[in-house]
Coordinates of N, CA, C and O in Angstrom, one line a residue:
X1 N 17.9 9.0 -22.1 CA 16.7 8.4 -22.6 C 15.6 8.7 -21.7 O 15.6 8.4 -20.5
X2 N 14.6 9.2 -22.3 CA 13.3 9.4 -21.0 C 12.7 8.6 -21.4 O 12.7 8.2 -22.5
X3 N 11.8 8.1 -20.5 CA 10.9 7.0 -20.7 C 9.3 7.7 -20.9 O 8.8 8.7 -20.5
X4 N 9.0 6.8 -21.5 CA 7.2 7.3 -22.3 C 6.4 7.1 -20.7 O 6.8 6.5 -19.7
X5 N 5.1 8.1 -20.9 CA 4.4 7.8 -20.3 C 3.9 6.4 -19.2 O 3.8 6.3 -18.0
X6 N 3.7 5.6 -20.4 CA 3.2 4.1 -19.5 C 4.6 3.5 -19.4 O 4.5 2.4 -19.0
X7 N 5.8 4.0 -19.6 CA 7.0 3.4 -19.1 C 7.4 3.6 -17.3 O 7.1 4.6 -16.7
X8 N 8.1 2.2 -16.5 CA 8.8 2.3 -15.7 C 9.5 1.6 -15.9 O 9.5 0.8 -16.7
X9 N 10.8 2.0 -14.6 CA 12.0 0.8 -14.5 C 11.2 0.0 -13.5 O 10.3 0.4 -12.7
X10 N 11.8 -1.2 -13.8 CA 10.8 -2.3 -12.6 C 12.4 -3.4 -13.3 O 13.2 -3.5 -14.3
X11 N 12.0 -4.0 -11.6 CA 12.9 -5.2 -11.5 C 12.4 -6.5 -11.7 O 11.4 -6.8 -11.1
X12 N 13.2 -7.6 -12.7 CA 12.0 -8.5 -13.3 C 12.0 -9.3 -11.4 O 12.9 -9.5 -10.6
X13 N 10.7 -9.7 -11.6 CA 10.8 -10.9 -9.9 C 11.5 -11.9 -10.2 O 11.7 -12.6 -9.2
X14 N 12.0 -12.2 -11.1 CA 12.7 -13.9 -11.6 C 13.9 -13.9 -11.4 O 14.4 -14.7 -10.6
X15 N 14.8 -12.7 -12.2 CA 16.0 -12.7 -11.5 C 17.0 -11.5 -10.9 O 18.2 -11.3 -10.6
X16 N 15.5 -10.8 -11.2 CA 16.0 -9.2 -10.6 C 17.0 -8.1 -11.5 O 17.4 -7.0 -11.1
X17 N 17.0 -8.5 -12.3 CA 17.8 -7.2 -12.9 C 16.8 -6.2 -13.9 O 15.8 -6.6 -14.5
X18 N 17.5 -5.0 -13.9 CA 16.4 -3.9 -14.2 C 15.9 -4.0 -15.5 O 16.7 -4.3 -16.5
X19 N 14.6 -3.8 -15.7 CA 14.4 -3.0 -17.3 C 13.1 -2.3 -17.0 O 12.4 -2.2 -16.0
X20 N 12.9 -1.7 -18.7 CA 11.5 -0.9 -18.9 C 10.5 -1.9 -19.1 O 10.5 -2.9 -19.9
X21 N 9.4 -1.4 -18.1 CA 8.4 -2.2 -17.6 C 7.0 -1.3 -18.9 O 6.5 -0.2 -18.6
X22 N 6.7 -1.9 -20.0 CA 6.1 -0.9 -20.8 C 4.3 -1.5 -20.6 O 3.3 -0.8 -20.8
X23 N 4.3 -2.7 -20.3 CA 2.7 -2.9 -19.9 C 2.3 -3.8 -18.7 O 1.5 -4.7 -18.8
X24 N 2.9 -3.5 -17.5 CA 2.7 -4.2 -16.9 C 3.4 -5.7 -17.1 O 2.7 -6.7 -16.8
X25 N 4.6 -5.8 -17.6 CA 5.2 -7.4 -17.3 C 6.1 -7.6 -15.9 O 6.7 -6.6 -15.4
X26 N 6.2 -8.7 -15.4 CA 6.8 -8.5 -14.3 C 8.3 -9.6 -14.2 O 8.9 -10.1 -13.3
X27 N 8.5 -9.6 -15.9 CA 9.4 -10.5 -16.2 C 10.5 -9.6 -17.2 O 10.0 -9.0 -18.1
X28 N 11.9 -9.6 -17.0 CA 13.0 -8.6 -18.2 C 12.7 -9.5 -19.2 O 12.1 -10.5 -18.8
X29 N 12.9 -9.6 -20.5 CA 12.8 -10.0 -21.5 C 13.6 -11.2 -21.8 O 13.1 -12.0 -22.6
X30 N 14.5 -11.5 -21.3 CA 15.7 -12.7 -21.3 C 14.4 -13.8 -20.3 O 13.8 -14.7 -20.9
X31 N 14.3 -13.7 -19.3 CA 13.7 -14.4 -18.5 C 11.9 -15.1 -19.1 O 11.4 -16.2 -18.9
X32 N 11.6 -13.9 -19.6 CA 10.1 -14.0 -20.1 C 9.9 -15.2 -21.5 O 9.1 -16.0 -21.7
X33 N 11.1 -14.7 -22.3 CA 11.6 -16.0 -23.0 C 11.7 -17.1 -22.9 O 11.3 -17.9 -23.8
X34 N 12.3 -17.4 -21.8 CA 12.8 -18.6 -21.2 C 11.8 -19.6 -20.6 O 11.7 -20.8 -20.7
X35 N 10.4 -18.1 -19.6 CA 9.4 -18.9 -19.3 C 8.2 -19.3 -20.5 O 7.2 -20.0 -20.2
X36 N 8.4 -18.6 -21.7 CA 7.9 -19.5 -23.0 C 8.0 -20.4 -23.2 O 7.1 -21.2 -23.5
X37 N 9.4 -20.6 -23.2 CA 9.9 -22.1 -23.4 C 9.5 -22.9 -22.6 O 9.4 -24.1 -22.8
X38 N 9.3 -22.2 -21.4 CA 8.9 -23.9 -20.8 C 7.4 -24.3 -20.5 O 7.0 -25.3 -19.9
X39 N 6.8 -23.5 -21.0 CA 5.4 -23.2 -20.8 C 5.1 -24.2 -22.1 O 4.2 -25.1 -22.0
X40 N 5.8 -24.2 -23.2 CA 5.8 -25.0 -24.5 C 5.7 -26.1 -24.3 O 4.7 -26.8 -24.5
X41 N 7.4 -26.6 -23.9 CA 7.7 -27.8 -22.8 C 6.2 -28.2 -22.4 O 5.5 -28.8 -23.3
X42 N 5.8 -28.0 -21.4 CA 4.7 -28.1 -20.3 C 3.3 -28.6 -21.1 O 2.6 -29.5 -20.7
X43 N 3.2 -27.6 -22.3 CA 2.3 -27.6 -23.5 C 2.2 -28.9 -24.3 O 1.2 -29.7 -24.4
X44 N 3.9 -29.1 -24.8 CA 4.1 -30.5 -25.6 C 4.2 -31.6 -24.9 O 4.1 -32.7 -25.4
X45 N 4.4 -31.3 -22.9 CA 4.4 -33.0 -22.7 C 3.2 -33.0 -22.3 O 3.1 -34.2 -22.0
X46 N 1.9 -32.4 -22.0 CA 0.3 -32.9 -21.8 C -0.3 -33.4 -23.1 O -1.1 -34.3 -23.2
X47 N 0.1 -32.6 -24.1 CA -0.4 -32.9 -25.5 C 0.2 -34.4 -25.6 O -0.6 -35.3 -26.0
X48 N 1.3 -34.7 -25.4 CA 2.1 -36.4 -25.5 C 1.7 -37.1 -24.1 O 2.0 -38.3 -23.8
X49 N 1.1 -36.5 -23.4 CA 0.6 -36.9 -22.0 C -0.8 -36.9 -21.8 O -1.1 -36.5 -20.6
X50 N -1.8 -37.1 -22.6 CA -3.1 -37.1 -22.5 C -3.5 -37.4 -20.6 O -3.3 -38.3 -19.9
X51 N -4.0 -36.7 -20.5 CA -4.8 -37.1 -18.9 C -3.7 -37.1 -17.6 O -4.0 -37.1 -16.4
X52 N -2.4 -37.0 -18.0 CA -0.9 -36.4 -16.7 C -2.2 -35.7 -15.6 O -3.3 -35.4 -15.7
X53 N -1.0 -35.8 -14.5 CA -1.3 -35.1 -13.5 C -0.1 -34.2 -13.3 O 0.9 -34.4 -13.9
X54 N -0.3 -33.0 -12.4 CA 0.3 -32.1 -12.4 C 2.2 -32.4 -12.0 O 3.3 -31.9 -12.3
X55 N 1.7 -33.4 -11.1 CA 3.3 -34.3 -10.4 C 3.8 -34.9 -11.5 O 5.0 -35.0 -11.7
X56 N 2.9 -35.4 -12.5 CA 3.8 -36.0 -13.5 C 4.8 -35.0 -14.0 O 6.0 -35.2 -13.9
X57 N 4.2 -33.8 -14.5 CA 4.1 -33.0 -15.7 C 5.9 -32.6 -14.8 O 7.0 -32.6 -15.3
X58 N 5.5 -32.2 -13.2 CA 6.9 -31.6 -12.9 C 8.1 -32.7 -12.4 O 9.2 -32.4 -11.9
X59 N 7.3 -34.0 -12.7 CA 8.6 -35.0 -12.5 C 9.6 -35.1 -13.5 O 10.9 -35.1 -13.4
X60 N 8.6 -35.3 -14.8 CA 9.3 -35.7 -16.2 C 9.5 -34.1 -17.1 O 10.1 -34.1 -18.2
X61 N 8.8 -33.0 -16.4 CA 9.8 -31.4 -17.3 C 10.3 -31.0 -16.6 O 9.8 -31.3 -15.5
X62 N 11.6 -30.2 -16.3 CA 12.3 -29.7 -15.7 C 11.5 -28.2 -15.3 O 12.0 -27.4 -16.0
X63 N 10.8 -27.8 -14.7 CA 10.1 -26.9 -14.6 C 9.5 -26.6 -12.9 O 9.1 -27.4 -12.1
X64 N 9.7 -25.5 -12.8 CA 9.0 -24.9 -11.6 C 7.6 -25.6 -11.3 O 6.9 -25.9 -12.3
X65 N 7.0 -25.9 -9.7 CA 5.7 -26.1 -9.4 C 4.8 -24.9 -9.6 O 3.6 -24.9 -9.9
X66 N 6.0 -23.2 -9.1 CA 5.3 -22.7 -9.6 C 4.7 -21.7 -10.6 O 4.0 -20.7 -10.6
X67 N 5.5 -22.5 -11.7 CA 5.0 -22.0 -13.3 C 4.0 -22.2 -13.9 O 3.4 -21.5 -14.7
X68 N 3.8 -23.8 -13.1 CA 2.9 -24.7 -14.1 C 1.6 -24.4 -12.8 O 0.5 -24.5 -13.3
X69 N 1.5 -24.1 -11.5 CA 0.1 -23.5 -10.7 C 0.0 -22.1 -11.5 O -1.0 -21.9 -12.2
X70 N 1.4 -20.9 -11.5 CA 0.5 -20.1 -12.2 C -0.6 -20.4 -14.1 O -1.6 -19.8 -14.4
X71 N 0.3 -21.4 -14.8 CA -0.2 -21.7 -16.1 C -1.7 -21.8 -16.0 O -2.6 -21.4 -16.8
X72 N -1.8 -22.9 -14.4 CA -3.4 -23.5 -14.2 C -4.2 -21.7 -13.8 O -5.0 -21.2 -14.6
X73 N -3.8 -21.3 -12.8 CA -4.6 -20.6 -12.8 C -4.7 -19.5 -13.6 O -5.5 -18.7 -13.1
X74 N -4.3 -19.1 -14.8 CA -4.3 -18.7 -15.8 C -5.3 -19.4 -17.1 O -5.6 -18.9 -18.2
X75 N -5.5 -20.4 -16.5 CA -6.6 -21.4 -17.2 C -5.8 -21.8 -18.2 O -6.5 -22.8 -18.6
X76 N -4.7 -21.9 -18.9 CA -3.9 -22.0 -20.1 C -4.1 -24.0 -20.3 O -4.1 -24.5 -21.4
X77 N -4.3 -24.5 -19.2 CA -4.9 -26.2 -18.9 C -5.7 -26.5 -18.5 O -5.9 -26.5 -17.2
X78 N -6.8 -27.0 -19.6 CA -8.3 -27.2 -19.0 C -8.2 -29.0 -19.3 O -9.2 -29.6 -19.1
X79 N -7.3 -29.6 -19.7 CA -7.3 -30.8 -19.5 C -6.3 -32.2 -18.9 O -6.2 -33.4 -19.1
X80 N -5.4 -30.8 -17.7 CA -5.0 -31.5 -17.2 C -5.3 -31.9 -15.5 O -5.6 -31.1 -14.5
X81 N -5.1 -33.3 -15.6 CA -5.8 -33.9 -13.9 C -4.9 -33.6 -12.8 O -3.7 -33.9 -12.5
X82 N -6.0 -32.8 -12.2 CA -5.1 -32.3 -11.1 C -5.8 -33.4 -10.0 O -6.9 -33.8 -9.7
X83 N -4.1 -33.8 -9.5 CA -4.2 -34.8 -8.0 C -4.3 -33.4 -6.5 O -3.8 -32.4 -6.3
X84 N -5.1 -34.1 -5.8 CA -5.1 -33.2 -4.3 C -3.8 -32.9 -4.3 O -3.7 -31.7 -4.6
X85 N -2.7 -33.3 -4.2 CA -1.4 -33.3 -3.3 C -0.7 -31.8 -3.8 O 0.2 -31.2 -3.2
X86 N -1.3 -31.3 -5.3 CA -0.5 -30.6 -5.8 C -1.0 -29.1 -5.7 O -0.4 -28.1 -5.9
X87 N -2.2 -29.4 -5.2 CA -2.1 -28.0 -4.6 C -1.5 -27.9 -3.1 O -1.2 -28.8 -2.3
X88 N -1.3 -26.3 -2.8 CA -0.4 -26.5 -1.6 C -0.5 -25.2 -1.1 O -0.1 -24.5 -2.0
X89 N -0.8 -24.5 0.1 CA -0.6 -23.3 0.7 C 0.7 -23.0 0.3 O 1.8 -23.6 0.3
X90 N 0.2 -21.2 -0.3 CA 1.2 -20.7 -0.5 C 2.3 -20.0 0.8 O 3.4 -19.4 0.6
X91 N 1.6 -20.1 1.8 CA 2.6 -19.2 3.0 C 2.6 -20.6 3.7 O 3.8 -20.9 3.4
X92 N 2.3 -21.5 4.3 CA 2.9 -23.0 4.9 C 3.0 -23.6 4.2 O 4.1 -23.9 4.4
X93 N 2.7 -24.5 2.8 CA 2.9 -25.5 2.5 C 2.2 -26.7 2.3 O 2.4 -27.6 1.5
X94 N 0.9 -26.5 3.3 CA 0.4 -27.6 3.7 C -0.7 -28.0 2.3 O -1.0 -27.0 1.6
X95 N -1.2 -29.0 2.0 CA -2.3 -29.2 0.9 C -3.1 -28.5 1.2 O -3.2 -28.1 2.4
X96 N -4.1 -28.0 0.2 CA -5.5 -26.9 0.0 C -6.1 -27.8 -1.1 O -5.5 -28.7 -1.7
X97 N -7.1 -27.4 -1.2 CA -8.3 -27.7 -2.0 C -8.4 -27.0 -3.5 O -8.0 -25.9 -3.8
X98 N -9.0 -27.7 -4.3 CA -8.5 -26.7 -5.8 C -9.0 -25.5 -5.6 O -10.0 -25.0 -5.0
X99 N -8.0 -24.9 -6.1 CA -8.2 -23.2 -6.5 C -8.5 -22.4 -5.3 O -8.9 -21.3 -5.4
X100 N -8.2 -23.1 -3.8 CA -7.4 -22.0 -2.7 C -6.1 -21.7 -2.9 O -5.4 -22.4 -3.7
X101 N -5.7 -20.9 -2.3 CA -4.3 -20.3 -2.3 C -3.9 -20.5 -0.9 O -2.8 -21.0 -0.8
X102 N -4.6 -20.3 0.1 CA -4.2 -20.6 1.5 C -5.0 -21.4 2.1 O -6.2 -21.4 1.7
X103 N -4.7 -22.3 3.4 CA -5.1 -23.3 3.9 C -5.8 -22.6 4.8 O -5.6 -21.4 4.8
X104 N -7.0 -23.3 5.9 CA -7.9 -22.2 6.3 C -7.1 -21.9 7.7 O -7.4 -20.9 8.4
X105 N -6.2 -22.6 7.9 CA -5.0 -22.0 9.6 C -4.6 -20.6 8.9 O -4.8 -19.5 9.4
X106 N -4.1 -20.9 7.7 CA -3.5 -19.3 7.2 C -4.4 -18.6 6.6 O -4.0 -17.5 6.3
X107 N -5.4 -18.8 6.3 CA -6.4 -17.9 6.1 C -6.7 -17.2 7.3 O -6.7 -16.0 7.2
X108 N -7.1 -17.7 8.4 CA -8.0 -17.1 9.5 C -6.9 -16.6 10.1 O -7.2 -15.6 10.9
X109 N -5.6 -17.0 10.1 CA -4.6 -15.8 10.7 C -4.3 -15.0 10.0 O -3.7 -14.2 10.7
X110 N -4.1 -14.3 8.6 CA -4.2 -13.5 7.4 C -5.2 -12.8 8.2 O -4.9 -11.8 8.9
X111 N -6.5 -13.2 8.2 CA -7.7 -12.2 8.7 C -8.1 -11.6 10.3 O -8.9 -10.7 10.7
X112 N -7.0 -12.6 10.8 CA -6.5 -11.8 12.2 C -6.0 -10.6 12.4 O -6.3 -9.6 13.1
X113 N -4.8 -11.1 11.0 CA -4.0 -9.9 11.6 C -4.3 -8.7 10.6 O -3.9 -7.6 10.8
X114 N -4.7 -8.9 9.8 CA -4.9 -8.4 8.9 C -6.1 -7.2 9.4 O -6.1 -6.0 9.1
X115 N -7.1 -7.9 10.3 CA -8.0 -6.7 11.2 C -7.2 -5.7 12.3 O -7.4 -4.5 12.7
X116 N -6.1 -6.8 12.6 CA -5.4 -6.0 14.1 C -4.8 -4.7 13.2 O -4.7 -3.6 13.8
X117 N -4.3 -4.8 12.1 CA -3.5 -3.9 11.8 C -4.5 -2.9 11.3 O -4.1 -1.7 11.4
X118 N -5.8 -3.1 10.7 CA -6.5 -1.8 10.4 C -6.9 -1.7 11.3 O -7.6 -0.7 11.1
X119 N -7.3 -2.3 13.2 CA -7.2 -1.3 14.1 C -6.6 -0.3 14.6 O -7.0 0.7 15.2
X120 N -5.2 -0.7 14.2 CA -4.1 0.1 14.5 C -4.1 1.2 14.1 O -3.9 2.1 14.8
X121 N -4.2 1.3 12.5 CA -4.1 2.7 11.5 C -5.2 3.1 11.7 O -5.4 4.2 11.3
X122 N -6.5 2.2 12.3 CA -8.0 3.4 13.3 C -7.4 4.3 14.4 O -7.8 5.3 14.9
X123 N -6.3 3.4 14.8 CA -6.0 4.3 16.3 C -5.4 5.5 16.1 O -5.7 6.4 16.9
X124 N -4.3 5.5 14.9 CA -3.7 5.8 15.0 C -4.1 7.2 14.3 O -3.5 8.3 14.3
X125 N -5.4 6.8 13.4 CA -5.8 8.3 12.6 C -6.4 8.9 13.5 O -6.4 10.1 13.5
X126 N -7.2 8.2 14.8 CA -8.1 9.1 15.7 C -6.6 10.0 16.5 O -6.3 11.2 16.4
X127 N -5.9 9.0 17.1 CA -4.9 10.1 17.6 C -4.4 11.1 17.1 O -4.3 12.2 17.8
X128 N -4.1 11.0 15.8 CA -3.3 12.0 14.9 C -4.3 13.3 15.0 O -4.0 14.4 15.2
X129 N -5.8 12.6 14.9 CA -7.2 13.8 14.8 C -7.3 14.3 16.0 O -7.6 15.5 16.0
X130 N -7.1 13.8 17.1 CA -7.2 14.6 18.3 C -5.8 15.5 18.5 O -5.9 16.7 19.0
X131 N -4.6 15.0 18.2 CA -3.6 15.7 18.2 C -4.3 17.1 17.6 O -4.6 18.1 18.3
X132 N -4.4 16.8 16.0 CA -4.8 18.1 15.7 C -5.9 18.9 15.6 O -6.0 19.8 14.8
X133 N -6.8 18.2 16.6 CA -8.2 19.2 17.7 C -7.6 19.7 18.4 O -7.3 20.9 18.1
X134 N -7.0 19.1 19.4 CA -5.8 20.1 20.3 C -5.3 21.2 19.6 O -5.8 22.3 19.7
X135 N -4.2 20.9 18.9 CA -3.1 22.0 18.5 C -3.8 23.2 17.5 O -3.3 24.3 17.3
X136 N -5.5 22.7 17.0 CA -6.4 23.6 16.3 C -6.8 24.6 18.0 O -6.7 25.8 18.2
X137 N -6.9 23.8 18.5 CA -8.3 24.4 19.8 C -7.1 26.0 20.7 O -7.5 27.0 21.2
X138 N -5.6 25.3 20.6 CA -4.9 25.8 21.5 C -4.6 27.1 20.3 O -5.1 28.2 20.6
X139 N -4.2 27.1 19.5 CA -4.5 28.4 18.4 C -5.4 28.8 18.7 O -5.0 29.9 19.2
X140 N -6.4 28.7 18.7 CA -7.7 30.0 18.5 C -7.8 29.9 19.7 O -9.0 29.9 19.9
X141 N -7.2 29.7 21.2 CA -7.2 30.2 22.4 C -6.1 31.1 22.3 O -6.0 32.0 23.1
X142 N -5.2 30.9 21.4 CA -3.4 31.8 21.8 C -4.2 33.2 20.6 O -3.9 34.4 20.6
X143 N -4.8 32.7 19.8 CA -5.3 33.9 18.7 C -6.4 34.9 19.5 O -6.3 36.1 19.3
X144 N -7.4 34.4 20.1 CA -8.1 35.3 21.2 C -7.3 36.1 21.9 O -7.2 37.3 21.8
X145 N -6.7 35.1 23.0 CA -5.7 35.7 23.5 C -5.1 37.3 23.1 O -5.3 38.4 23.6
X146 N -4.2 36.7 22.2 CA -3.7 38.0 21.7 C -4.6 39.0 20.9 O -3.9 40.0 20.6
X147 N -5.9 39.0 20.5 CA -6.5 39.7 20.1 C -7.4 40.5 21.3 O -7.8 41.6 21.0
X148 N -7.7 39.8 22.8 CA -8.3 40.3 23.5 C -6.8 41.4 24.1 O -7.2 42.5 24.5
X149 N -5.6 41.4 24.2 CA -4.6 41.9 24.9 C -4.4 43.3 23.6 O -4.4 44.5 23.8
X150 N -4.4 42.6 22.4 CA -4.1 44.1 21.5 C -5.4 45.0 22.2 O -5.1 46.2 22.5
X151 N -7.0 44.7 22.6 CA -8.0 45.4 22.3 C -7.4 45.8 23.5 O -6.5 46.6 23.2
X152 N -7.4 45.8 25.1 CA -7.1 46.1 26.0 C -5.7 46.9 25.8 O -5.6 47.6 26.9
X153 N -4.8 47.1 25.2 CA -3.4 47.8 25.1 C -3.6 48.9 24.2 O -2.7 49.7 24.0
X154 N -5.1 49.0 23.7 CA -5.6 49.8 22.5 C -6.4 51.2 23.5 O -6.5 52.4 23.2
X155 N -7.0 50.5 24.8 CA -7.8 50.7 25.2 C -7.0 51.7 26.5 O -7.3 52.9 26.7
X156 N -6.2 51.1 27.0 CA -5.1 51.4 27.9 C -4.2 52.8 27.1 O -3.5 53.7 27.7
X157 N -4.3 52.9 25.6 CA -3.4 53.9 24.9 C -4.3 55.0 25.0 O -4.0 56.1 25.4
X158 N -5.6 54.7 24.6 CA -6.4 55.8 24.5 C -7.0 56.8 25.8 O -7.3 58.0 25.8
X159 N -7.0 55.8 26.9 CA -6.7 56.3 28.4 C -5.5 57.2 28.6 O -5.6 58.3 29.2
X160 N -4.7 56.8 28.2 CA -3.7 57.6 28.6 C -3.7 58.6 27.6 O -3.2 59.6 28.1
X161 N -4.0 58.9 26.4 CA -4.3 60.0 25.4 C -5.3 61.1 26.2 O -5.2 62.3 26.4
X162 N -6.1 60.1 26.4 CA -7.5 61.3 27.0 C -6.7 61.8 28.2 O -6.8 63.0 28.2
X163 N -5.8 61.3 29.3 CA -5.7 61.6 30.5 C -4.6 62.9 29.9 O -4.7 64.1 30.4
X164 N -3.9 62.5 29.0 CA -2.5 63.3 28.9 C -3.3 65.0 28.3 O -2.9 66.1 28.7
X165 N -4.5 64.6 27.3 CA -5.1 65.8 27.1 C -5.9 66.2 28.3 O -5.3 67.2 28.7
X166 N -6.5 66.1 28.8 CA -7.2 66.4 30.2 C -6.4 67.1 31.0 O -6.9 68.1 31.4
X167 N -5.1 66.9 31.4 CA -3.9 67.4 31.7 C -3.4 68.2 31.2 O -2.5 68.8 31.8
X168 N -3.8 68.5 29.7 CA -3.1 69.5 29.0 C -4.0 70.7 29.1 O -3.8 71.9 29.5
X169 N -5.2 70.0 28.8 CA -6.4 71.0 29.2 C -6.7 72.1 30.2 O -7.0 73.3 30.1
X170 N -6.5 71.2 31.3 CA -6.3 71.7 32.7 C -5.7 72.9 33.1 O -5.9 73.7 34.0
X171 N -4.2 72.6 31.7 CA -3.1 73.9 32.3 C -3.5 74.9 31.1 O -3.0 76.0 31.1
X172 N -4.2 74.4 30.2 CA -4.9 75.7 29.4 C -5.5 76.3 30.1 O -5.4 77.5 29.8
X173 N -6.3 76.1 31.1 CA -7.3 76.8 31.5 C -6.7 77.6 32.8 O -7.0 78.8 32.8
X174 N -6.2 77.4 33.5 CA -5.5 78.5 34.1 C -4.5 79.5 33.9 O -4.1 80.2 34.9

């Protein structure tokens, strides 16, 4: 079976087993299902939960915290009350503010390192570039080179041509 153009195999993130990935989903089809269902769930207890907060919603549904942060940031809930507590850095943990993703400790170390390392791949492109100024520069010294030695061995043959007729000459004439 070959796969179409906009087809890949991709591994769903949820539970990892393979399939054809035909528009960009990042869920196999069994799994994507499943998070329908609970997205419904989630759907039918705010609708029965006018005004819930988000702790409610994952105390009383059986449901991922983060199903129901991607649902929100997805906008899919514009009328549920979000308490502080439930947002939460996604690399520590610690509470954020609505609609950050990271807390500002992990932000500003994200942007630490995150410069350190495109200094590195600056360093590392200048070195690569001087490597190959060098290994360019040393060529067209080894290419002279050998072009000034052919001219000189060219030069040295025809010396010796002229000398050997001159010589030849010489015993013509006597």
């Amino acid at each position: 079976m070959a796969l179409k153009p906009k087809q890949k195999l991709k591994n769903c993130s949820n539970c990892g087993k393979l399939f054809v990935q035909t528009h960009g989903e990042k869920l196999c089809r069994d799994c994507a299902i499943q998070e329908e269902e609970q997205q419904r769930e989630i759907r039918d207890y705010i609708h029965e939960h006018q005004g819930c907060s988000i702790t409610e919603v994952m105390q009383n549904v059986n449901v991922s915290k983060k199903l129901i942060n991607n649902m929100i940031n997805k906008g899919l809930f514009g009328n549920l009350r979000r308490s502080r507590s439930s947002y939460t850095c996604q690399s520590c943990g610690k509470p954020v503010s609505v609609g950050n993703t990271y807390c500002k400790d992990c932000l500003k170390r994200l942007r630490t390192e995150t410069k350190r390392v495109a200094e590195q791949r600056e360093l590392r492109m200048n070195m690569n570039n001087n490597k190959t100024e060098k290994s360019t520069t040393l060529d067209k010294i080894n290419a002279q080179i050998d072009m000034e030695l052919e001219i000189m061995n060219e030069r040295k043959r025809r010396l010796n041509r002229s000398m050997y007729e001159s010589i030849l000459n010489d015993r013509g004439n006597r």
